[in-house]
């Protein structure tokens, strides 16, 4: 097991218990035609439009309850036609790891152009002193890379990729049909609004804050109706989602980030 995998599976769950950092949406049907499943602390989102079933992110690798949870929302992951990765961390791209059976075996994969550098290990995911840690996810290289601002048209579905570097340097947000914004791990959200994502997981938090300022400006060109995060649920209040983007949340048991979050997401998968 790589150090990053070990950190994600063993350290994060213990370190973050009771601090309210993660509060993903429960597996179910949301609004605006969006469905989701919850895998521990993270969501995979699905949108169906005629011949296309798209997914945003792929969750953890070898996640044992994926079929059961997809069943509950009437989705067969093998029917996902296109899958858009916000970034390639193990909780978002692990489900595509080619050393395991992928539940999304028929999906065409899209990701931001710069994010590929973590798949090829050209860039390290994290540096601890002199040691550079590699991203542990391996996926087939028949994916398609997206430029910043590029839109993909799939019949009546329009998916626009926006580069939001900081959590990783190639992290993308996606806008579906000009009105649903998926922010991945750029944004943390609680009942007081959206914040810069938690510092410990970011490659460069200052860059993430700048990217969120730019994203806030860029979405003025769209009619955004809802904002979906990967680890903190979603909101229809778009202004609220950008309320504290210049602030990095501090996490403690005394002051949990989200008081309504599960004590430990990993205890109840
Ligand atoms: Zn994540």
Tab-separated table of C-alpha atoms and ligand atoms in Angstrom:
chain	number	residue	atom	x	y	z
A	1	UNK	CA	0.000	0.000	0.000
A	2	UNK	CA	1.369	3.437	-0.903
A	3	UNK	CA	1.835	6.121	1.764
A	4	UNK	CA	-1.007	8.175	0.265
A	5	UNK	CA	-3.356	5.161	0.300
A	6	UNK	CA	-2.335	4.398	3.878
A	7	UNK	CA	-2.970	8.022	4.863
A	8	UNK	CA	-6.404	8.022	3.167
A	9	UNK	CA	-7.540	4.708	4.633
A	10	UNK	CA	-5.984	4.672	8.093
A	11	UNK	CA	-4.875	8.107	9.219
A	12	UNK	CA	-7.616	10.382	7.832
A	13	UNK	CA	-10.525	8.447	9.403
A	14	UNK	CA	-8.915	8.561	12.874
A	15	UNK	CA	-7.628	12.123	12.602
A	16	UNK	CA	-10.941	13.591	11.464
A	17	UNK	CA	-13.391	11.860	13.772
A	18	UNK	CA	-15.736	14.338	15.434
A	19	UNK	CA	-14.315	17.348	13.573
A	20	UNK	CA	-17.176	17.637	11.090
A	21	UNK	CA	-14.920	17.889	8.035
A	22	UNK	CA	-16.859	15.485	5.837
A	23	UNK	CA	-20.588	15.449	5.301
A	24	UNK	CA	-21.343	14.001	1.872
A	25	UNK	CA	-24.899	13.749	0.592
A	26	UNK	CA	-26.623	10.442	1.425
A	27	UNK	CA	-27.038	7.967	-1.424
A	28	UNK	CA	-30.192	9.041	-3.240
A	29	UNK	CA	-31.904	11.207	-5.801
A	30	UNK	CA	-31.082	14.899	-5.323
A	31	UNK	CA	-32.593	17.661	-7.483
A	32	UNK	CA	-32.114	18.858	-11.094
A	33	UNK	CA	-31.861	15.248	-12.307
A	34	UNK	CA	-28.756	14.572	-10.206
A	35	UNK	CA	-28.369	11.283	-8.335
A	36	UNK	CA	-25.508	10.311	-6.071
A	37	UNK	CA	-24.010	7.519	-4.072
A	38	UNK	CA	-21.966	8.002	-0.948
A	39	UNK	CA	-18.753	6.004	-0.492
A	40	UNK	CA	-17.568	6.710	3.070
A	41	UNK	CA	-16.719	10.448	2.971
A	42	UNK	CA	-17.141	11.111	-0.763
A	43	UNK	CA	-19.911	11.307	-3.370
A	44	UNK	CA	-20.117	10.087	-6.951
A	45	UNK	CA	-22.703	12.050	-8.950
A	46	UNK	CA	-24.762	10.776	-11.913
A	47	UNK	CA	-26.821	12.579	-14.546
A	48	UNK	CA	-28.886	10.763	-17.178
A	49	UNK	CA	-29.948	12.456	-20.393
A	50	UNK	CA	-31.369	10.263	-23.168
A	51	UNK	CA	-28.525	8.109	-24.470
A	52	UNK	CA	-25.931	9.400	-22.055
A	53	UNK	CA	-25.400	8.522	-18.417
A	54	UNK	CA	-22.554	10.610	-17.106
A	55	UNK	CA	-20.731	10.387	-13.794
A	56	UNK	CA	-18.651	12.958	-11.962
A	57	UNK	CA	-15.771	11.038	-10.329
A	58	UNK	CA	-15.380	7.329	-9.653
A	59	UNK	CA	-14.978	6.971	-5.867
A	60	UNK	CA	-12.625	4.562	-4.111
A	61	UNK	CA	-11.096	1.523	-5.723
A	62	UNK	CA	-12.712	-1.838	-5.127
A	63	UNK	CA	-15.508	-0.251	-3.078
A	64	UNK	CA	-17.560	-3.227	-1.911
A	65	UNK	CA	-21.014	-1.614	-1.784
A	66	UNK	CA	-20.973	0.151	-5.129
A	67	UNK	CA	-23.449	-2.193	-6.862
A	68	UNK	CA	-25.839	-2.198	-3.907
A	69	UNK	CA	-25.804	1.599	-3.661
A	70	UNK	CA	-26.128	2.157	-7.424
A	71	UNK	CA	-29.050	-0.288	-7.417
A	72	UNK	CA	-30.797	1.826	-4.794
A	73	UNK	CA	-30.811	4.823	-7.149
A	74	UNK	CA	-31.594	2.855	-10.313
A	75	UNK	CA	-28.121	3.133	-11.846
A	76	UNK	CA	-25.964	0.446	-13.386
A	77	UNK	CA	-22.373	1.748	-13.320
A	78	UNK	CA	-21.611	-0.374	-16.401
A	79	UNK	CA	-24.064	1.877	-18.268
A	80	UNK	CA	-22.104	5.049	-17.511
A	81	UNK	CA	-21.134	6.349	-20.948
A	82	UNK	CA	-18.857	9.218	-19.930
A	83	UNK	CA	-17.061	9.838	-16.650
A	84	UNK	CA	-15.525	13.193	-15.741
A	85	UNK	CA	-12.773	13.264	-13.110
A	86	UNK	CA	-12.350	16.385	-10.998
A	87	UNK	CA	-8.892	15.069	-10.087
A	88	UNK	CA	-7.098	11.740	-9.679
A	89	UNK	CA	-6.819	11.325	-5.902
A	90	UNK	CA	-7.702	7.787	-4.682
A	91	UNK	CA	-11.153	8.813	-3.381
A	92	UNK	CA	-12.136	10.245	-6.791
A	93	UNK	CA	-10.320	8.161	-9.414
A	94	UNK	CA	-9.695	4.945	-7.448
A	95	UNK	CA	-12.825	3.361	-8.948
A	96	UNK	CA	-11.069	3.366	-12.348
A	97	UNK	CA	-7.869	1.718	-11.124
A	98	UNK	CA	-6.935	-0.774	-13.847
A	99	UNK	CA	-5.499	-3.313	-11.365
A	100	UNK	CA	-9.083	-3.949	-10.165
A	101	UNK	CA	-12.405	-4.608	-11.901
A	102	UNK	CA	-13.823	-1.220	-12.763
A	103	UNK	CA	-17.570	-0.824	-12.236
A	104	UNK	CA	-17.428	1.878	-14.962
A	105	UNK	CA	-15.977	-0.448	-17.575
A	106	UNK	CA	-17.791	1.103	-20.565
A	107	UNK	CA	-17.236	4.747	-19.724
A	108	UNK	CA	-15.128	7.134	-21.713
A	109	UNK	CA	-12.944	8.997	-19.226
A	110	UNK	CA	-12.282	12.739	-19.259
A	111	UNK	CA	-9.956	14.780	-17.062
A	112	UNK	CA	-8.196	18.136	-17.060
A	113	UNK	CA	-5.041	18.277	-19.149
A	114	UNK	CA	-2.640	19.156	-16.316
A	115	UNK	CA	-4.040	16.502	-13.967
A	116	UNK	CA	-2.499	13.805	-16.166
A	117	UNK	CA	0.870	14.710	-14.646
A	118	UNK	CA	-0.143	12.819	-11.482
A	119	UNK	CA	-1.069	9.705	-13.473
A	120	UNK	CA	2.280	9.666	-15.229
A	121	UNK	CA	3.996	10.539	-11.931
A	122	UNK	CA	5.603	13.529	-13.613
A	123	UNK	CA	4.354	15.534	-10.641
A	124	UNK	CA	4.330	14.412	-7.009
A	125	UNK	CA	1.013	14.648	-5.191
A	126	UNK	CA	2.552	15.802	-1.942
A	127	UNK	CA	5.985	16.651	-0.631
A	128	UNK	CA	7.034	15.804	2.896
A	129	UNK	CA	10.455	17.380	3.360
A	130	UNK	CA	12.639	15.966	0.596
A	131	UNK	CA	10.295	13.057	-0.115
A	132	UNK	CA	7.844	13.379	-2.987
A	133	UNK	CA	4.782	11.143	-2.725
A	134	UNK	CA	3.340	9.695	-5.902
A	135	UNK	CA	-0.322	9.359	-6.704
A	136	UNK	CA	-1.187	5.660	-6.212
A	137	UNK	CA	-3.970	5.436	-8.834
A	138	UNK	CA	-3.284	3.744	-12.166
A	139	UNK	CA	-5.827	4.083	-14.940
A	140	UNK	CA	-5.848	3.025	-18.600
A	141	UNK	CA	-4.426	5.754	-20.773
A	142	UNK	CA	-7.278	5.910	-23.271
A	143	UNK	CA	-8.756	8.905	-21.467
A	144	UNK	CA	-9.386	12.234	-23.107
A	145	UNK	CA	-7.760	15.405	-21.735
A	146	UNK	CA	-9.744	18.635	-21.483
A	147	UNK	CA	-8.462	22.170	-21.866
A	148	UNK	CA	-9.488	24.852	-19.389
A	149	UNK	CA	-12.872	26.192	-20.556
A	150	UNK	CA	-13.453	23.357	-23.031
A	151	UNK	CA	-17.004	22.056	-23.429
A	152	UNK	CA	-17.991	18.531	-24.430
A	153	UNK	CA	-21.366	18.140	-26.171
A	154	UNK	CA	-23.163	14.815	-25.751
A	155	UNK	CA	-26.504	15.221	-27.538
A	156	UNK	CA	-28.332	17.691	-25.263
A	157	UNK	CA	-25.766	17.524	-22.476
A	158	UNK	CA	-23.067	20.166	-22.292
A	159	UNK	CA	-20.184	19.612	-19.889
A	160	UNK	CA	-17.749	22.486	-19.409
A	161	UNK	CA	-14.405	21.910	-17.719
A	162	UNK	CA	-12.903	24.742	-15.668
A	163	UNK	CA	-9.394	24.525	-14.253
A	164	UNK	CA	-9.409	25.213	-10.474
A	165	UNK	CA	-5.863	24.462	-9.309
A	166	UNK	CA	-4.862	24.295	-5.646
A	167	UNK	CA	-6.087	21.030	-4.144
A	168	UNK	CA	-4.160	19.462	-7.019
A	169	UNK	CA	-2.577	21.538	-9.778
A	170	UNK	CA	-4.804	20.087	-12.491
A	171	UNK	CA	-8.072	19.979	-10.546
A	172	UNK	CA	-11.208	20.692	-12.611
A	173	UNK	CA	-14.680	21.893	-11.744
A	174	UNK	CA	-17.459	20.980	-14.168
A	175	UNK	CA	-20.566	22.874	-15.231
A	176	UNK	CA	-23.404	20.787	-16.657
A	177	UNK	CA	-25.794	22.486	-19.098
A	178	UNK	CA	-24.663	25.911	-17.870
A	179	UNK	CA	-26.446	25.484	-14.527
A	180	UNK	CA	-25.031	22.766	-12.280
A	181	UNK	CA	-21.583	23.386	-10.818
A	182	UNK	CA	-19.507	20.480	-9.463
A	183	UNK	CA	-16.585	21.798	-7.427
A	184	UNK	CA	-14.836	18.545	-6.425
A	185	UNK	CA	-12.300	19.215	-3.678
A	186	UNK	CA	-11.849	22.931	-4.239
A	187	UNK	CA	-14.671	23.895	-1.876
A	188	UNK	CA	-15.661	22.875	1.681
A	189	UNK	CA	-19.228	23.713	2.669
A	190	UNK	CA	-21.156	24.050	5.930
A	191	UNK	CA	-24.325	25.876	7.011
A	192	UNK	CA	-22.501	29.229	6.998
A	193	UNK	CA	-21.340	28.810	3.405
A	194	UNK	CA	-18.385	27.688	1.302
A	195	UNK	CA	-14.707	27.827	2.308
A	196	UNK	CA	-11.360	27.010	0.740
A	197	UNK	CA	-10.918	23.225	1.010
A	198	UNK	CA	-9.075	21.879	4.099
A	199	UNK	CA	-5.406	22.846	4.038
A	200	UNK	CA	-3.855	19.492	4.888
A	201	UNK	CA	-5.170	17.885	1.711
A	202	UNK	CA	-4.234	20.739	-0.633
A	203	UNK	CA	-1.105	20.990	-2.671
A	204	UNK	CA	-1.316	24.808	-2.491
A	205	UNK	CA	-4.114	26.391	-0.433
A	206	UNK	CA	-3.262	29.980	-1.447
A	207	UNK	CA	-3.571	28.946	-5.072
A	208	UNK	CA	-6.876	27.221	-4.281
A	209	UNK	CA	-8.214	30.454	-2.746
A	210	UNK	CA	-7.181	32.412	-5.850
A	211	UNK	CA	-8.763	29.791	-8.088
A	212	UNK	CA	-12.041	30.026	-6.166
A	213	UNK	CA	-12.053	33.822	-6.641
A	214	UNK	CA	-11.594	33.297	-10.362
A	215	UNK	CA	-14.252	30.561	-10.447
A	216	UNK	CA	-16.682	32.891	-8.658
A	217	UNK	CA	-16.127	35.464	-11.442
A	218	UNK	CA	-16.321	32.935	-14.253
A	219	UNK	CA	-19.673	31.515	-13.172
A	220	UNK	CA	-21.248	34.930	-13.729
A	221	UNK	CA	-21.312	33.891	-17.396
A	222	UNK	CA	-23.602	30.975	-16.493
A	223	UNK	CA	-26.965	30.573	-14.843
A	224	UNK	CA	-25.820	28.404	-11.936
A	225	UNK	CA	-28.713	26.898	-9.974
A	226	UNK	CA	-26.855	24.544	-7.634
A	227	UNK	CA	-23.339	23.863	-6.362
A	228	UNK	CA	-22.229	20.298	-5.550
A	229	UNK	CA	-19.108	19.502	-3.500
A	230	UNK	CA	-17.493	16.077	-3.265
A	231	UNK	CA	-17.232	15.867	0.541
A	232	UNK	CA	-19.761	18.383	1.962
A	233	UNK	CA	-23.028	17.962	0.103
A	234	UNK	CA	-24.631	20.591	-2.081
A	235	UNK	CA	-26.593	23.838	-2.034
A	236	UNK	CA	-28.963	25.848	-4.206
A	237	UNK	CA	-27.649	29.049	-2.639
A	238	UNK	CA	-24.844	29.901	-5.061
A	239	UNK	CA	-23.745	33.124	-3.319
A	240	UNK	CA	-23.564	31.238	-0.039
A	241	UNK	CA	-21.302	28.610	-1.658
A	242	UNK	CA	-18.661	31.303	-2.210
A	243	UNK	CA	-19.172	33.185	1.077
A	244	UNK	CA	-15.807	32.395	2.772
A	245	UNK	CA	-13.553	31.284	-0.034
A	246	UNK	CA	-10.667	33.393	1.278
A	247	UNK	CA	-10.722	31.379	4.529
A	248	UNK	CA	-9.187	27.993	5.292
A	249	UNK	CA	-11.272	26.187	7.913
A	250	UNK	CA	-9.612	25.067	11.119
A	251	UNK	CA	-10.700	21.678	12.348
A	252	UNK	CA	-11.136	20.707	15.970
A	253	UNK	CA	-13.427	18.578	18.094
A	254	UNK	CA	-14.369	21.678	20.132
A	255	UNK	CA	-15.515	23.508	16.986
A	256	UNK	CA	-16.516	20.953	14.340
A	257	UNK	CA	-16.627	22.414	10.820
A	258	UNK	CA	-20.116	20.980	10.326
A	259	UNK	CA	-21.923	20.098	13.574
A	260	UNK	CA	-24.430	17.955	11.659
A	261	UNK	CA	-21.728	15.832	9.965
A	262	UNK	CA	-21.393	12.147	10.894
A	263	UNK	CA	-18.923	11.550	13.754
A	264	UNK	CA	-16.948	9.200	11.520
A	265	UNK	CA	-17.920	8.743	7.857
A	266	UNK	CA	-15.734	5.667	7.640
A	267	UNK	CA	-17.602	3.832	10.412
A	268	UNK	CA	-20.812	3.913	8.399
A	269	UNK	CA	-19.764	3.387	4.797
B	1	LIG	ZN1	-11.468	14.074	-2.098
